[in-house]
């Protein structure tokens, strides 16, 4: 691991006689689709109703506030990822800033756990959707889904991310379908567009800010892009471009989708629905309604795949630095993926989805990520303070950016705990 204030050199692919390393195979378009796949996914497909229950008609503003908090921290991640383009991601950044072994290990494991808990929750949801189509038991379908995604993740980074990219395009098409159907379909708007603009009443903004912690969950994922930085071609150019595009596209789709839904579905109906976007197609032809249901299933499956990739790279990165057992850092000569780390992650996800009540843990995913955001921003502050001369060859942000990122993350974390 590099020390604070020095830049890590990108890992190159070793020859046949050297140790097998991760393969730099991801271009910026693939990295963008990877980011969109983990950022979009199940969150927006299930969170619109819960967000509207707290923010009412102003739910789109909750997503905008969440986007602002995420965007500030994203700039810190971009600088750190171009300084230290390694698979351990945030754990490497925290080590560079604090130089505390226990904090590095703890943060890395927390990030991996949050991904595995999220994936296990999504696996149960995917099993529920599939059970409705097949009649098979939810636990069995959740098990088969995780195994399938684990095998795909182990196949190869190019193959798994390409598959995720294709699925991501389908997810985006689903959200565009929601927006387009509310605008051009037979559904009539029940409110005027002007009613989406909140007044300056404190009660309105309290609900908007409170709901932003829920909306924040829908943006969780861009930080997972840091975990594949070691597998990106030219991370200095690719990573900033991919992260910025991911957040811009996600914010636009979330805001438009949420606005479309709250304008056409009564709030009392929307707030209690576990599949709120399906309500948009209540009066649609059967083929359209069923087609969108399949898209929702695909969205959940994609989330599992990308979380397996992220968590396995985190375990690999920590093991590669000697913080976890070395076998977790072994790379397959054939697939250039961390096979054992991938198997361990898939096994934990299966155990969580089959044996444990994970609802409370899933609700804490946002808090874990916000805590990590705070540590990452503070780490960048400490790295910058330790430098006499700013480094060259990496993306650089002004010092106020990580300060603002840390403050906004703490504020949103505190709001969610109230």
mmCIF file of N, CA and C in Angstrom, residues 278-393:
data_model
loop_
_atom_site.group_PDB
_atom_site.id
_atom_site.type_symbol
_atom_site.label_atom_id
_atom_site.label_comp_id
_atom_site.label_asym_id
_atom_site.label_seq_id
_atom_site.Cartn_x
_atom_site.Cartn_y
_atom_site.Cartn_z
ATOM 1 N N UNK A 278 -44.963 -0.778 -10.863
ATOM 2 C CA UNK A 278 -45.959 -1.588 -11.568
ATOM 3 C C UNK A 278 -47.332 -0.923 -11.570
ATOM 4 N N UNK A 279 -47.593 -0.071 -10.573
ATOM 5 C CA UNK A 279 -48.884 0.611 -10.505
ATOM 6 C C UNK A 279 -49.121 1.485 -11.732
ATOM 7 N N UNK A 280 -48.048 1.970 -12.313
ATOM 8 C CA UNK A 280 -48.160 2.822 -13.501
ATOM 9 C C UNK A 280 -48.836 2.075 -14.639
ATOM 10 N N UNK A 281 -48.662 0.744 -14.668
ATOM 11 C CA UNK A 281 -49.166 -0.054 -15.774
ATOM 12 C C UNK A 281 -50.453 -0.801 -15.419
ATOM 13 N N UNK A 282 -51.160 -0.312 -14.404
ATOM 14 C CA UNK A 282 -52.394 -0.981 -13.975
ATOM 15 C C UNK A 282 -53.410 -1.079 -15.099
ATOM 16 N N UNK A 283 -53.487 -0.056 -15.937
ATOM 17 C CA UNK A 283 -54.453 -0.041 -17.041
ATOM 18 C C UNK A 283 -53.806 -0.314 -18.392
ATOM 19 N N UNK A 284 -52.554 -0.776 -18.362
ATOM 20 C CA UNK A 284 -51.836 -1.047 -19.607
ATOM 21 C C UNK A 284 -52.193 -2.437 -20.133
ATOM 22 N N UNK A 285 -51.954 -2.696 -21.413
ATOM 23 C CA UNK A 285 -52.159 -4.048 -21.947
ATOM 24 C C UNK A 285 -51.349 -5.073 -21.170
ATOM 25 N N UNK A 286 -51.842 -6.309 -21.147
ATOM 26 C CA UNK A 286 -51.200 -7.351 -20.344
ATOM 27 C C UNK A 286 -49.744 -7.562 -20.743
ATOM 28 N N UNK A 287 -49.448 -7.534 -22.034
ATOM 29 C CA UNK A 287 -48.076 -7.797 -22.474
ATOM 30 C C UNK A 287 -47.117 -6.721 -21.955
ATOM 31 N N UNK A 288 -47.609 -5.477 -21.859
ATOM 32 C CA UNK A 288 -46.775 -4.394 -21.366
ATOM 33 C C UNK A 288 -46.551 -4.525 -19.867
ATOM 34 N N UNK A 289 -47.626 -4.862 -19.155
ATOM 35 C CA UNK A 289 -47.524 -5.009 -17.705
ATOM 36 C C UNK A 289 -46.607 -6.178 -17.342
ATOM 37 N N UNK A 290 -46.776 -7.306 -18.022
ATOM 38 C CA UNK A 290 -45.939 -8.473 -17.738
ATOM 39 C C UNK A 290 -44.502 -8.244 -18.180
ATOM 40 N N UNK A 291 -44.330 -7.530 -19.282
ATOM 41 C CA UNK A 291 -42.979 -7.219 -19.752
ATOM 42 C C UNK A 291 -42.226 -6.368 -18.758
ATOM 43 N N UNK A 292 -42.923 -5.397 -18.173
ATOM 44 C CA UNK A 292 -42.255 -4.568 -17.175
ATOM 45 C C UNK A 292 -41.931 -5.373 -15.930
ATOM 46 N N UNK A 293 -42.794 -6.330 -15.578
ATOM 47 C CA UNK A 293 -42.505 -7.205 -14.441
ATOM 48 C C UNK A 293 -41.226 -7.991 -14.647
ATOM 49 N N UNK A 294 -40.978 -8.431 -15.868
ATOM 50 C CA UNK A 294 -39.741 -9.143 -16.180
ATOM 51 C C UNK A 294 -38.537 -8.219 -16.076
ATOM 52 N N UNK A 295 -38.710 -6.973 -16.498
ATOM 53 C CA UNK A 295 -37.626 -6.003 -16.380
ATOM 54 C C UNK A 295 -37.267 -5.788 -14.915
ATOM 55 N N UNK A 296 -38.282 -5.727 -14.050
ATOM 56 C CA UNK A 296 -38.026 -5.551 -12.621
ATOM 57 C C UNK A 296 -37.224 -6.719 -12.058
ATOM 58 N N UNK A 297 -37.518 -7.936 -12.525
ATOM 59 C CA UNK A 297 -36.750 -9.106 -12.094
ATOM 60 C C UNK A 297 -35.304 -8.980 -12.542
ATOM 61 N N UNK A 298 -35.114 -8.580 -13.796
ATOM 62 C CA UNK A 298 -33.769 -8.414 -14.341
ATOM 63 C C UNK A 298 -32.987 -7.385 -13.526
ATOM 64 N N UNK A 299 -33.672 -6.307 -13.119
ATOM 65 C CA UNK A 299 -33.007 -5.256 -12.339
ATOM 66 C C UNK A 299 -32.487 -5.803 -11.013
ATOM 67 N N UNK A 300 -33.271 -6.644 -10.353
ATOM 68 C CA UNK A 300 -32.827 -7.201 -9.076
ATOM 69 C C UNK A 300 -31.653 -8.157 -9.270
ATOM 70 N N UNK A 301 -31.715 -8.968 -10.322
ATOM 71 C CA UNK A 301 -30.631 -9.920 -10.587
ATOM 72 C C UNK A 301 -29.326 -9.181 -10.853
ATOM 73 N N UNK A 302 -29.398 -8.077 -11.577
ATOM 74 C CA UNK A 302 -28.200 -7.299 -11.876
ATOM 75 C C UNK A 302 -27.544 -6.783 -10.599
ATOM 76 N N UNK A 303 -28.370 -6.361 -9.648
ATOM 77 C CA UNK A 303 -27.834 -5.875 -8.385
ATOM 78 C C UNK A 303 -27.042 -6.939 -7.650
ATOM 79 N N UNK A 304 -27.504 -8.185 -7.708
ATOM 80 C CA UNK A 304 -26.789 -9.279 -7.053
ATOM 81 C C UNK A 304 -25.425 -9.490 -7.706
ATOM 82 N N UNK A 305 -25.410 -9.527 -9.037
ATOM 83 C CA UNK A 305 -24.166 -9.757 -9.766
ATOM 84 C C UNK A 305 -23.118 -8.703 -9.418
ATOM 85 N N UNK A 306 -23.510 -7.445 -9.453
ATOM 86 C CA UNK A 306 -22.525 -6.385 -9.262
ATOM 87 C C UNK A 306 -22.067 -6.309 -7.813
ATOM 88 N N UNK A 307 -22.941 -6.611 -6.870
ATOM 89 C CA UNK A 307 -22.513 -6.625 -5.467
ATOM 90 C C UNK A 307 -21.538 -7.781 -5.201
ATOM 91 N N UNK A 308 -21.728 -8.907 -5.881
ATOM 92 C CA UNK A 308 -20.775 -10.015 -5.742
ATOM 93 C C UNK A 308 -19.407 -9.592 -6.262
ATOM 94 N N UNK A 309 -19.386 -8.908 -7.408
ATOM 95 C CA UNK A 309 -18.116 -8.432 -7.960
ATOM 96 C C UNK A 309 -17.443 -7.476 -6.973
ATOM 97 N N UNK A 310 -18.208 -6.512 -6.452
ATOM 98 C CA UNK A 310 -17.640 -5.515 -5.553
ATOM 99 C C UNK A 310 -17.076 -6.168 -4.289
ATOM 100 N N UNK A 311 -17.886 -6.993 -3.621
ATOM 101 C CA UNK A 311 -17.462 -7.569 -2.343
ATOM 102 C C UNK A 311 -16.275 -8.501 -2.523
ATOM 103 N N UNK A 312 -16.252 -9.265 -3.601
ATOM 104 C CA UNK A 312 -15.129 -10.178 -3.834
ATOM 105 C C UNK A 312 -13.837 -9.404 -4.089
ATOM 106 N N UNK A 313 -13.926 -8.271 -4.780
ATOM 107 C CA UNK A 313 -12.730 -7.457 -5.011
ATOM 108 C C UNK A 313 -12.247 -6.806 -3.720
ATOM 109 N N UNK A 314 -13.170 -6.474 -2.841
ATOM 110 C CA UNK A 314 -12.766 -5.916 -1.559
ATOM 111 C C UNK A 314 -11.996 -6.948 -0.744
ATOM 112 N N UNK A 315 -12.519 -8.180 -0.673
ATOM 113 C CA UNK A 315 -11.814 -9.239 0.059
ATOM 114 C C UNK A 315 -10.467 -9.530 -0.594
ATOM 115 N N UNK A 316 -10.456 -9.571 -1.922
ATOM 116 C CA UNK A 316 -9.191 -9.789 -2.635
ATOM 117 C C UNK A 316 -8.186 -8.684 -2.307
ATOM 118 N N UNK A 317 -8.623 -7.422 -2.362
ATOM 119 C CA UNK A 317 -7.720 -6.302 -2.126
ATOM 120 C C UNK A 317 -7.133 -6.327 -0.730
ATOM 121 N N UNK A 318 -7.962 -6.641 0.277
ATOM 122 C CA UNK A 318 -7.469 -6.717 1.650
ATOM 123 C C UNK A 318 -6.499 -7.886 1.824
ATOM 124 N N UNK A 319 -6.826 -9.031 1.193
ATOM 125 C CA UNK A 319 -5.942 -10.192 1.298
ATOM 126 C C UNK A 319 -4.631 -9.949 0.567
ATOM 127 N N UNK A 320 -4.679 -9.234 -0.543
ATOM 128 C CA UNK A 320 -3.482 -8.954 -1.322
ATOM 129 C C UNK A 320 -2.498 -8.084 -0.538
ATOM 130 N N UNK A 321 -3.012 -7.300 0.420
ATOM 131 C CA UNK A 321 -2.162 -6.464 1.265
ATOM 132 C C UNK A 321 -1.780 -7.148 2.571
ATOM 133 N N UNK A 322 -2.227 -8.395 2.743
ATOM 134 C CA UNK A 322 -1.866 -9.142 3.927
ATOM 135 C C UNK A 322 -2.805 -8.954 5.103
ATOM 136 N N UNK A 323 -3.965 -8.315 4.890
ATOM 137 C CA UNK A 323 -4.894 -8.067 5.986
ATOM 138 C C UNK A 323 -5.886 -9.209 6.197
ATOM 139 N N UNK A 324 -6.066 -10.051 5.181
ATOM 140 C CA UNK A 324 -6.928 -11.219 5.271
ATOM 141 C C UNK A 324 -6.135 -12.419 4.774
ATOM 142 N N UNK A 325 -6.607 -13.652 5.006
ATOM 143 C CA UNK A 325 -5.862 -14.839 4.554
ATOM 144 C C UNK A 325 -5.487 -14.765 3.077
ATOM 145 N N UNK A 326 -4.248 -15.114 2.773
ATOM 146 C CA UNK A 326 -3.707 -14.996 1.421
ATOM 147 C C UNK A 326 -4.500 -15.758 0.352
ATOM 148 N N UNK A 327 -5.091 -16.932 0.667
ATOM 149 C CA UNK A 327 -5.848 -17.637 -0.379
ATOM 150 C C UNK A 327 -6.939 -16.784 -1.019
ATOM 151 N N UNK A 328 -7.467 -15.796 -0.282
ATOM 152 C CA UNK A 328 -8.489 -14.921 -0.850
ATOM 153 C C UNK A 328 -7.918 -14.020 -1.947
ATOM 154 N N UNK A 329 -6.603 -13.912 -2.013
ATOM 155 C CA UNK A 329 -5.957 -13.072 -3.024
ATOM 156 C C UNK A 329 -5.501 -13.863 -4.243
ATOM 157 N N UNK A 330 -5.770 -15.168 -4.254
ATOM 158 C CA UNK A 330 -5.348 -15.993 -5.388
ATOM 159 C C UNK A 330 -6.229 -15.705 -6.603
ATOM 160 N N UNK A 331 -5.566 -15.440 -7.744
ATOM 161 C CA UNK A 331 -6.266 -15.146 -8.992
ATOM 162 C C UNK A 331 -6.181 -16.347 -9.915
ATOM 163 N N UNK A 332 -7.300 -16.716 -10.508
ATOM 164 C CA UNK A 332 -7.318 -17.832 -11.449
ATOM 165 C C UNK A 332 -6.520 -17.485 -12.703
ATOM 166 N N UNK A 333 -5.637 -18.396 -13.137
ATOM 167 C CA UNK A 333 -4.875 -18.171 -14.360
ATOM 168 C C UNK A 333 -5.776 -18.148 -15.594
ATOM 169 N N UNK A 334 -6.900 -18.818 -15.493
ATOM 170 C CA UNK A 334 -7.800 -18.920 -16.653
ATOM 171 C C UNK A 334 -8.739 -17.735 -16.768
ATOM 172 N N UNK A 335 -9.338 -17.339 -15.643
ATOM 173 C CA UNK A 335 -10.364 -16.289 -15.697
ATOM 174 C C UNK A 335 -9.859 -14.929 -15.242
ATOM 175 N N UNK A 336 -8.697 -14.913 -14.563
ATOM 176 C CA UNK A 336 -8.139 -13.675 -13.994
ATOM 177 C C UNK A 336 -9.135 -13.017 -13.030
ATOM 178 N N UNK A 337 -9.839 -13.842 -12.272
ATOM 179 C CA UNK A 337 -10.750 -13.366 -11.236
ATOM 180 C C UNK A 337 -10.388 -14.056 -9.917
ATOM 181 N N UNK A 338 -10.705 -13.432 -8.777
ATOM 182 C CA UNK A 338 -10.434 -14.057 -7.468
ATOM 183 C C UNK A 338 -11.495 -15.111 -7.148
ATOM 184 N N UNK A 339 -11.239 -16.340 -7.548
ATOM 185 C CA UNK A 339 -12.239 -17.410 -7.466
ATOM 186 C C UNK A 339 -12.690 -17.672 -6.032
ATOM 187 N N UNK A 340 -11.724 -17.849 -5.110
ATOM 188 C CA UNK A 340 -12.087 -18.167 -3.731
ATOM 189 C C UNK A 340 -12.848 -17.014 -3.093
ATOM 190 N N UNK A 341 -12.388 -15.777 -3.306
ATOM 191 C CA UNK A 341 -13.088 -14.624 -2.739
ATOM 192 C C UNK A 341 -14.516 -14.538 -3.271
ATOM 193 N N UNK A 342 -14.685 -14.827 -4.562
ATOM 194 C CA UNK A 342 -16.023 -14.811 -5.156
ATOM 195 C C UNK A 342 -16.901 -15.891 -4.538
ATOM 196 N N UNK A 343 -16.324 -17.086 -4.334
ATOM 197 C CA UNK A 343 -17.088 -18.184 -3.736
ATOM 198 C C UNK A 343 -17.484 -17.862 -2.300
ATOM 199 N N UNK A 344 -16.570 -17.266 -1.542
ATOM 200 C CA UNK A 344 -16.874 -16.899 -0.155
ATOM 201 C C UNK A 344 -18.011 -15.885 -0.098
ATOM 202 N N UNK A 345 -17.937 -14.873 -0.956
ATOM 203 C CA UNK A 345 -18.985 -13.850 -0.990
ATOM 204 C C UNK A 345 -20.328 -14.464 -1.350
ATOM 205 N N UNK A 346 -20.351 -15.287 -2.402
ATOM 206 C CA UNK A 346 -21.609 -15.931 -2.801
ATOM 207 C C UNK A 346 -22.152 -16.810 -1.677
ATOM 208 N N UNK A 347 -21.265 -17.532 -0.986
ATOM 209 C CA UNK A 347 -21.705 -18.391 0.112
ATOM 210 C C UNK A 347 -22.319 -17.607 1.257
ATOM 211 N N UNK A 348 -21.717 -16.461 1.596
ATOM 212 C CA UNK A 348 -22.275 -15.629 2.668
ATOM 213 C C UNK A 348 -23.625 -15.058 2.273
ATOM 214 N N UNK A 349 -23.744 -14.632 1.018
ATOM 215 C CA UNK A 349 -25.024 -14.107 0.538
ATOM 216 C C UNK A 349 -26.102 -15.184 0.622
ATOM 217 N N UNK A 350 -25.759 -16.395 0.221
ATOM 218 C CA UNK A 350 -26.719 -17.507 0.302
ATOM 219 C C UNK A 350 -27.127 -17.746 1.747
ATOM 220 N N UNK A 351 -26.149 -17.772 2.665
ATOM 221 C CA UNK A 351 -26.458 -18.013 4.078
ATOM 222 C C UNK A 351 -27.391 -16.938 4.622
ATOM 223 N N UNK A 352 -27.101 -15.673 4.303
ATOM 224 C CA UNK A 352 -27.946 -14.583 4.789
ATOM 225 C C UNK A 352 -29.363 -14.693 4.240
ATOM 226 N N UNK A 353 -29.472 -15.017 2.950
ATOM 227 C CA UNK A 353 -30.798 -15.062 2.320
ATOM 228 C C UNK A 353 -31.603 -16.284 2.759
ATOM 229 N N UNK A 354 -30.921 -17.331 3.244
ATOM 230 C CA UNK A 354 -31.615 -18.566 3.599
ATOM 231 C C UNK A 354 -31.881 -18.706 5.096
ATOM 232 N N UNK A 355 -30.995 -18.155 5.931
ATOM 233 C CA UNK A 355 -31.016 -18.514 7.348
ATOM 234 C C UNK A 355 -31.326 -17.374 8.308
ATOM 235 N N UNK A 356 -31.082 -16.136 7.909
ATOM 236 C CA UNK A 356 -31.138 -15.055 8.885
ATOM 237 C C UNK A 356 -32.179 -13.997 8.519
ATOM 238 N N UNK A 357 -32.788 -13.374 9.542
ATOM 239 C CA UNK A 357 -33.671 -12.228 9.287
ATOM 240 C C UNK A 357 -32.825 -10.997 8.979
ATOM 241 N N UNK A 358 -32.813 -10.576 7.761
ATOM 242 C CA UNK A 358 -31.865 -9.538 7.347
ATOM 243 C C UNK A 358 -32.507 -8.174 7.139
ATOM 244 N N UNK A 359 -33.809 -8.052 7.473
ATOM 245 C CA UNK A 359 -34.486 -6.788 7.194
ATOM 246 C C UNK A 359 -33.828 -5.613 7.914
ATOM 247 N N UNK A 360 -33.522 -5.809 9.212
ATOM 248 C CA UNK A 360 -32.918 -4.714 9.987
ATOM 249 C C UNK A 360 -31.532 -4.368 9.447
ATOM 250 N N UNK A 361 -30.745 -5.400 9.103
ATOM 251 C CA UNK A 361 -29.424 -5.139 8.541
ATOM 252 C C UNK A 361 -29.522 -4.396 7.211
ATOM 253 N N UNK A 362 -30.502 -4.782 6.401
ATOM 254 C CA UNK A 362 -30.674 -4.118 5.113
ATOM 255 C C UNK A 362 -31.014 -2.644 5.294
ATOM 256 N N UNK A 363 -31.793 -2.342 6.323
ATOM 257 C CA UNK A 363 -32.152 -0.948 6.583
ATOM 258 C C UNK A 363 -30.937 -0.124 7.004
ATOM 259 N N UNK A 364 -29.915 -0.792 7.496
ATOM 260 C CA UNK A 364 -28.726 -0.084 7.960
ATOM 261 C C UNK A 364 -27.667 0.081 6.865
ATOM 262 N N UNK A 365 -27.940 -0.435 5.673
ATOM 263 C CA UNK A 365 -26.953 -0.329 4.601
ATOM 264 C C UNK A 365 -26.597 1.117 4.309
ATOM 265 N N UNK A 366 -27.590 1.985 4.254
ATOM 266 C CA UNK A 366 -27.330 3.398 3.979
ATOM 267 C C UNK A 366 -26.444 4.012 5.060
ATOM 268 N N UNK A 367 -26.695 3.653 6.336
ATOM 269 C CA UNK A 367 -25.887 4.201 7.410
ATOM 270 C C UNK A 367 -24.428 3.741 7.301
ATOM 271 N N UNK A 368 -24.232 2.466 6.932
ATOM 272 C CA UNK A 368 -22.868 1.963 6.780
ATOM 273 C C UNK A 368 -22.144 2.734 5.683
ATOM 274 N N UNK A 369 -22.834 2.939 4.566
ATOM 275 C CA UNK A 369 -22.207 3.630 3.439
ATOM 276 C C UNK A 369 -21.922 5.093 3.787
ATOM 277 N N UNK A 370 -22.850 5.755 4.464
ATOM 278 C CA UNK A 370 -22.626 7.145 4.858
ATOM 279 C C UNK A 370 -21.456 7.259 5.838
ATOM 280 N N UNK A 371 -21.340 6.313 6.737
ATOM 281 C CA UNK A 371 -20.198 6.299 7.657
ATOM 282 C C UNK A 371 -18.889 6.141 6.869
ATOM 283 N N UNK A 372 -18.917 5.261 5.874
ATOM 284 C CA UNK A 372 -17.740 5.075 5.026
ATOM 285 C C UNK A 372 -17.422 6.337 4.244
ATOM 286 N N UNK A 373 -18.461 6.991 3.719
ATOM 287 C CA UNK A 373 -18.267 8.253 2.994
ATOM 288 C C UNK A 373 -17.547 9.268 3.881
ATOM 289 N N UNK A 374 -17.968 9.338 5.131
ATOM 290 C CA UNK A 374 -17.359 10.289 6.060
ATOM 291 C C UNK A 374 -15.874 9.984 6.235
ATOM 292 N N UNK A 375 -15.549 8.706 6.450
ATOM 293 C CA UNK A 375 -14.157 8.317 6.627
ATOM 294 C C UNK A 375 -13.327 8.606 5.371
ATOM 295 N N UNK A 376 -13.900 8.339 4.199
ATOM 296 C CA UNK A 376 -13.170 8.566 2.948
ATOM 297 C C UNK A 376 -12.879 10.049 2.755
ATOM 298 N N UNK A 377 -13.857 10.898 3.022
ATOM 299 C CA UNK A 377 -13.643 12.339 2.890
ATOM 300 C C UNK A 377 -12.590 12.845 3.876
ATOM 301 N N UNK A 378 -12.662 12.379 5.116
ATOM 302 C CA UNK A 378 -11.668 12.791 6.106
ATOM 303 C C UNK A 378 -10.283 12.275 5.718
ATOM 304 N N UNK A 379 -10.239 11.061 5.149
ATOM 305 C CA UNK A 379 -8.955 10.516 4.700
ATOM 306 C C UNK A 379 -8.323 11.408 3.639
ATOM 307 N N UNK A 380 -9.140 11.897 2.697
ATOM 308 C CA UNK A 380 -8.599 12.766 1.658
ATOM 309 C C UNK A 380 -8.121 14.095 2.250
ATOM 310 N N UNK A 381 -8.850 14.615 3.228
ATOM 311 C CA UNK A 381 -8.410 15.839 3.916
ATOM 312 C C UNK A 381 -7.036 15.626 4.525
ATOM 313 N N UNK A 382 -6.838 14.496 5.193
ATOM 314 C CA UNK A 382 -5.564 14.207 5.857
ATOM 315 C C UNK A 382 -4.448 13.998 4.830
ATOM 316 N N UNK A 383 -4.768 13.332 3.723
ATOM 317 C CA UNK A 383 -3.763 13.132 2.675
ATOM 318 C C UNK A 383 -3.305 14.472 2.110
ATOM 319 N N UNK A 384 -4.250 15.351 1.831
ATOM 320 C CA UNK A 384 -3.907 16.657 1.263
ATOM 321 C C UNK A 384 -3.096 17.497 2.246
ATOM 322 N N UNK A 385 -3.433 17.420 3.519
ATOM 323 C CA UNK A 385 -2.704 18.205 4.522
ATOM 324 C C UNK A 385 -1.265 17.720 4.668
ATOM 325 N N UNK A 386 -1.028 16.448 4.405
ATOM 326 C CA UNK A 386 0.314 15.897 4.580
ATOM 327 C C UNK A 386 1.239 16.223 3.418
ATOM 328 N N UNK A 387 0.701 16.782 2.353
ATOM 329 C CA UNK A 387 1.496 17.038 1.155
ATOM 330 C C UNK A 387 2.019 18.473 1.126
ATOM 331 N N UNK A 388 3.281 18.615 0.803
ATOM 332 C CA UNK A 388 3.839 19.948 0.604
ATOM 333 C C UNK A 388 3.601 20.426 -0.826
ATOM 334 N N UNK A 389 3.624 19.454 -1.759
ATOM 335 C CA UNK A 389 3.401 19.765 -3.167
ATOM 336 C C UNK A 389 2.288 18.851 -3.681
ATOM 337 N N UNK A 390 1.243 19.403 -4.300
ATOM 338 C CA UNK A 390 0.166 18.563 -4.850
ATOM 339 C C UNK A 390 0.729 17.586 -5.875
ATOM 340 N N UNK A 391 0.229 16.358 -5.908
ATOM 341 C CA UNK A 391 0.749 15.360 -6.842
ATOM 342 C C UNK A 391 0.329 15.652 -8.273
ATOM 343 N N UNK A 392 1.082 15.144 -9.201
ATOM 344 C CA UNK A 392 0.715 15.232 -10.607
ATOM 345 C C UNK A 392 0.267 13.850 -11.071
ATOM 346 N N UNK A 393 -0.431 13.831 -12.189
ATOM 347 C CA UNK A 393 -0.854 12.554 -12.746
ATOM 348 C C UNK A 393 -2.076 11.964 -12.105
#
